[in-house]
Tab-separated table of C-alpha atoms in Angstrom:
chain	number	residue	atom	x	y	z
S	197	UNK	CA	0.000	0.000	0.000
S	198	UNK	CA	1.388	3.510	-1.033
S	199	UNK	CA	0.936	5.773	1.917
S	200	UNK	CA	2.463	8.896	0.247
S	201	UNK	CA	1.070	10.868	-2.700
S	202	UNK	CA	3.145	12.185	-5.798
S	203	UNK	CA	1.874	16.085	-5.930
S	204	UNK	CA	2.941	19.300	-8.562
S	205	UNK	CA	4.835	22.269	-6.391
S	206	UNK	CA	2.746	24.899	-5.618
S	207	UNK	CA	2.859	27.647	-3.373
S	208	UNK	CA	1.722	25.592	-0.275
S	209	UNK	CA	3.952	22.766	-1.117
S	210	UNK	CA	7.311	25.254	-1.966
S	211	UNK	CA	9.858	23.323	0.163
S	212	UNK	CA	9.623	20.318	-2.046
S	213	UNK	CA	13.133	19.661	-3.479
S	214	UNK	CA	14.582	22.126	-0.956
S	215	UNK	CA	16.472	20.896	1.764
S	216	UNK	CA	15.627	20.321	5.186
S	217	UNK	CA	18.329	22.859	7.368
S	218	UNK	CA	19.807	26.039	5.086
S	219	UNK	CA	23.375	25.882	5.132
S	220	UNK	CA	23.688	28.760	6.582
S	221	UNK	CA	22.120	28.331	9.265
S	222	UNK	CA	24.918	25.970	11.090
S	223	UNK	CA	26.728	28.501	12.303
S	224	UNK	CA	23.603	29.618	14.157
S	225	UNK	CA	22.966	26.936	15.746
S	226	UNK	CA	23.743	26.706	19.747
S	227	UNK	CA	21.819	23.758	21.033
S	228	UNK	CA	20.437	20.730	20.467
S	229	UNK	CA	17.257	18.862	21.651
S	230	UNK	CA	16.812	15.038	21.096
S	231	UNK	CA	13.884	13.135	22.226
S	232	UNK	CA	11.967	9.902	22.038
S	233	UNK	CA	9.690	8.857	24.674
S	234	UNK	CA	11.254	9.919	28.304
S	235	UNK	CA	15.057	9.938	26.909
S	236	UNK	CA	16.254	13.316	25.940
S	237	UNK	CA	19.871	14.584	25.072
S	238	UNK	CA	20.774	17.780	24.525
S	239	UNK	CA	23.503	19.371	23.328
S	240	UNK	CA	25.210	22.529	23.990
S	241	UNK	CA	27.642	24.385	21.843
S	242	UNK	CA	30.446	25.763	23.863
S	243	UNK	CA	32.835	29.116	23.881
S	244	UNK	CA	35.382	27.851	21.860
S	245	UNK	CA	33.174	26.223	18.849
S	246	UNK	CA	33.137	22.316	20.896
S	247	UNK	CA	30.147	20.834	21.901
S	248	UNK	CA	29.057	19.286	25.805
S	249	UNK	CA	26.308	16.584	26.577
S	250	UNK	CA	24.008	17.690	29.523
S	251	UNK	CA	21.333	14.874	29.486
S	252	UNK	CA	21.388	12.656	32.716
S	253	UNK	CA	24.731	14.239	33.495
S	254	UNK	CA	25.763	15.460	36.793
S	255	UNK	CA	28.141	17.859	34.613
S	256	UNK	CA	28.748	18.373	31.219
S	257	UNK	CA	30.407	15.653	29.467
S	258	UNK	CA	32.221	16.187	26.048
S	259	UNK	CA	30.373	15.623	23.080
S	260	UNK	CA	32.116	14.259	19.556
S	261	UNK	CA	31.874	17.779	17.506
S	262	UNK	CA	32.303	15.430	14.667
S	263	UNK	CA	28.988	13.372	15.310
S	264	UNK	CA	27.152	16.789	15.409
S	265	UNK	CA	28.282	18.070	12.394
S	266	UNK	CA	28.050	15.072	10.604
S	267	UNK	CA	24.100	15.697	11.610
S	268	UNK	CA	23.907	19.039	10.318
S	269	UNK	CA	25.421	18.140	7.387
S	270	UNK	CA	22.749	15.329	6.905
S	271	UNK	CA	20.096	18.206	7.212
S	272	UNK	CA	21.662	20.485	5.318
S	273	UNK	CA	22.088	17.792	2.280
S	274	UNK	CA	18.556	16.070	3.128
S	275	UNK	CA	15.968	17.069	1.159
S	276	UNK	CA	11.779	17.290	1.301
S	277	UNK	CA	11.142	14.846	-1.613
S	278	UNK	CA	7.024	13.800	-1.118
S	279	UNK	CA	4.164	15.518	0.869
S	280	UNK	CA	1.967	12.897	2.688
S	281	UNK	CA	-1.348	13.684	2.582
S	282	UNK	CA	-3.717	13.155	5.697
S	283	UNK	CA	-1.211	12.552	7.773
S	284	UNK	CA	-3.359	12.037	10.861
S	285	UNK	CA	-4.462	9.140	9.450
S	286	UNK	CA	-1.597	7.171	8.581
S	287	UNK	CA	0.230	8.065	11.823
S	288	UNK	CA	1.344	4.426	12.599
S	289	UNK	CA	2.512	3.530	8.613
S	290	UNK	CA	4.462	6.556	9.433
S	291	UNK	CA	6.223	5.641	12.044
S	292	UNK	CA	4.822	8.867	14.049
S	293	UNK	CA	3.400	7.300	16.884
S	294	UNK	CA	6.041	7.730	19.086
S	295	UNK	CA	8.929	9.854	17.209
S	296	UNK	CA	12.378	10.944	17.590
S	297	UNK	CA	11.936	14.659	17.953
S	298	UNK	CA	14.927	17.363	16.908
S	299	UNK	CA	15.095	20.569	18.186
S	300	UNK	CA	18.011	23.437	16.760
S	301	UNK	CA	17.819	26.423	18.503
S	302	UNK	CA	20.112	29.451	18.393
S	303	UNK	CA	20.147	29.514	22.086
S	304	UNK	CA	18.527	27.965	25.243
S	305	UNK	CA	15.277	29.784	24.562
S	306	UNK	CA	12.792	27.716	22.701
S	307	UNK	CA	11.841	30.986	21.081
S	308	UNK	CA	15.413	30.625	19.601
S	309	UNK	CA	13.801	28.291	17.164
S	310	UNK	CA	15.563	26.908	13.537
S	311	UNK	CA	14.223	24.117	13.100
S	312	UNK	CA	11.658	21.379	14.885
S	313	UNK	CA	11.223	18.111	13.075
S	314	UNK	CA	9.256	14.881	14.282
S	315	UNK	CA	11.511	11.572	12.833
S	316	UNK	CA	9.352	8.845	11.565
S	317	UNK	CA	9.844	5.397	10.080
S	318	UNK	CA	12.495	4.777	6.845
S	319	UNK	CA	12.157	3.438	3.863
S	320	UNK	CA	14.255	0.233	2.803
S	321	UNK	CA	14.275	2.092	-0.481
S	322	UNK	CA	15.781	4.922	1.283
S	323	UNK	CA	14.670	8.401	2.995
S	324	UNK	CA	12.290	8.392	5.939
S	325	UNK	CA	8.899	9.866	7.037
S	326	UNK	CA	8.967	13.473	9.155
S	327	UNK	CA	6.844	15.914	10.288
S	328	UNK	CA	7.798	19.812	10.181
S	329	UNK	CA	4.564	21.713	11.761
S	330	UNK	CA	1.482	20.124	10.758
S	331	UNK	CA	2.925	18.767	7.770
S	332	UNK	CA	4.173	15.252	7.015
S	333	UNK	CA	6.912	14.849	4.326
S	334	UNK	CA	9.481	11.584	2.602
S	335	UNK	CA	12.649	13.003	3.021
S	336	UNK	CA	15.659	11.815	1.053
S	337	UNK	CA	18.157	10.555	3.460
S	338	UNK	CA	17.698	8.507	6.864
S	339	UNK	CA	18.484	11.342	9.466
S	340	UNK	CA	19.886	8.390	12.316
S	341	UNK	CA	18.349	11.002	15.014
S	342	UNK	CA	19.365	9.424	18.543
S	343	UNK	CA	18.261	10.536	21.809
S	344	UNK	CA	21.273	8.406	23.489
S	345	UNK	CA	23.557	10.008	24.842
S	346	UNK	CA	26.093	6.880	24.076
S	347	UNK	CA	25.699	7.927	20.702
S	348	UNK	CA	26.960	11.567	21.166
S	349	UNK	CA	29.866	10.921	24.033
S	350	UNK	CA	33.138	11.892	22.837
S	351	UNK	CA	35.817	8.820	23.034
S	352	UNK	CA	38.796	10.850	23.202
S	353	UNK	CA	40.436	11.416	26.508
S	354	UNK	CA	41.736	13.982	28.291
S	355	UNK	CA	45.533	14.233	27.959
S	356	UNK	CA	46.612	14.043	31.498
S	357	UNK	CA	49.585	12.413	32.686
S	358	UNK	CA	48.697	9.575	35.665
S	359	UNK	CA	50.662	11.063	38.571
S	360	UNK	CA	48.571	14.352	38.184
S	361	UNK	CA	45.537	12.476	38.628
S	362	UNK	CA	44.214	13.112	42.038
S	363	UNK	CA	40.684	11.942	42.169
S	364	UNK	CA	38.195	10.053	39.599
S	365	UNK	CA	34.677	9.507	40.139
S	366	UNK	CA	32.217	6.609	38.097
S	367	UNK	CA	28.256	7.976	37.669
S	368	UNK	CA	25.281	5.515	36.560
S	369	UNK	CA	22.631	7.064	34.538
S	370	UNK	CA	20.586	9.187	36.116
S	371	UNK	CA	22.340	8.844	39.546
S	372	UNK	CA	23.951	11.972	41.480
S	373	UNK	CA	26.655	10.328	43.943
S	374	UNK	CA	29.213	8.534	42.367
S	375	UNK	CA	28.754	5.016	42.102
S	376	UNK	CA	33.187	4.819	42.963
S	377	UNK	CA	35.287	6.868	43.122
S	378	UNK	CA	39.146	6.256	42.853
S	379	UNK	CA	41.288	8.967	44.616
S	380	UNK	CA	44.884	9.536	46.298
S	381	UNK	CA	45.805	12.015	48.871
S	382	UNK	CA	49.829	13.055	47.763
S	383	UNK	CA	51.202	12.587	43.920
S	384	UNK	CA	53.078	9.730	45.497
S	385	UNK	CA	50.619	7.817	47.403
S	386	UNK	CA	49.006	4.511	44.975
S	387	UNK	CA	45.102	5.187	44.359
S	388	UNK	CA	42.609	4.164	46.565
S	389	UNK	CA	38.711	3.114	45.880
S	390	UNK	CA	36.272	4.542	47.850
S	391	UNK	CA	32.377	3.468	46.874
S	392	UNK	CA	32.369	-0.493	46.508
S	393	UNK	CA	30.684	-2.671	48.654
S	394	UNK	CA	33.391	-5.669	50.499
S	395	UNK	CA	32.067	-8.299	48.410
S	396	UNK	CA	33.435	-6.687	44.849
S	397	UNK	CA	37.121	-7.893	44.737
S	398	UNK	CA	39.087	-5.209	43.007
S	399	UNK	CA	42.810	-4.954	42.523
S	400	UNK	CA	44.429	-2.111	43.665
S	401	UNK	CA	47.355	-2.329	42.341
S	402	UNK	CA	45.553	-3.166	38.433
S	403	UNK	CA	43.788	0.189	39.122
S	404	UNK	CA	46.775	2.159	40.113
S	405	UNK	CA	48.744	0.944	36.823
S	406	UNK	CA	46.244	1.603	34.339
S	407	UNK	CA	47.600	4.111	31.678
């Protein structure tokens, strides 16, 4: 069954062919809202051009600036390629019933709005089903919108030698107190673990050589 509808541009229908963020507008761009059911990301652009995760975080953790421009560049070449007609009605075909929702706004004010976009089902042709406003659309490219923060966690690490390391804490998801923490008092005293129950085994002397 065809649940999409080949239609003529017209005024009403003029972002057909166009693409889904202007170019120009990356620069503009400050923050980032993810979200599909109760997860939500978000992520913030920094002073100096980087990017920081604050979803779930007790502090801001760094994001991969790569991963989010590799996502506005999906936008930017993504284009609006079919307009779905009564869209209320094919809400589950579209994969709208629950969907990944993308926020860009130019600051932490939602009336800092570029762009709001509901992410729907793909195709195994290609592109995938949105809704911009009250409008449902095929778009050209599968946007791979994520609202885990896994997904958006920079892998490099800081470049710190070990013996200035004074203190390391471990968080769960969604928890405030560290679930460990390892710490040492002087540069020359071997790290200690503070946090695990007497029934985890852990060797000290493993955590204190780890590069």
């Amino acid at each position: 069954m065809m649940i999409y509808d080949r239609v003529k541009k017209s005024k009403s229908d003029d972002v057909l062919g166009s693409p889904i963020l202007d170019q120009a507008k990356i620069t503009e761009i400050e923050q980032v809202i993810i979200a599909k059911g109760e997860n939500e990301i978000k992520l913030m652009k920094d002073g100096s051009g980087g990017w920081f995760i604050t979803a779930d975080m007790t502090a801001p953790f760094p994001a991969d600036a790569n991963a989010v421009l590799r996502l506005f560049e999906t936008l930017a070449k993504t284009k609006y390629e079919r307009l779905i007609k009564n869209p209320d009605n094919k809400v589950e075909e579209l994969g709208l019933t629950t969907p990944t929702t993308l926020s860009l706004l130019k600051g932490v004010e939602q009336d800092g709005s570029i762009l709001t976009l509901h992410g729907g089902a793909t195709r195994q042709k290609g592109g995938q089903f949105v809704k911009v406003d009250d409008r449902a659309f095929l778009v050209s490219e599968d946007l791979r919108l994520s609202a885990d923060a896994q997904n958006w966690e920079s892998k490099l690490i800081t470049d710190v030698k070990k013996e200035e390391i004074k203190k390391v804490e471990f968080f769960q998801p969604k928890k405030k107190e560290a679930a460990a923490t390892v710490f040492r008092d002087k540069k020359e005293d071997k790290l200690k673990l503070q946090g695990v129950s007497e029934e985890t085994k852990v060797k000290l002397d493993e955590i204190d050589n780890v590069e």
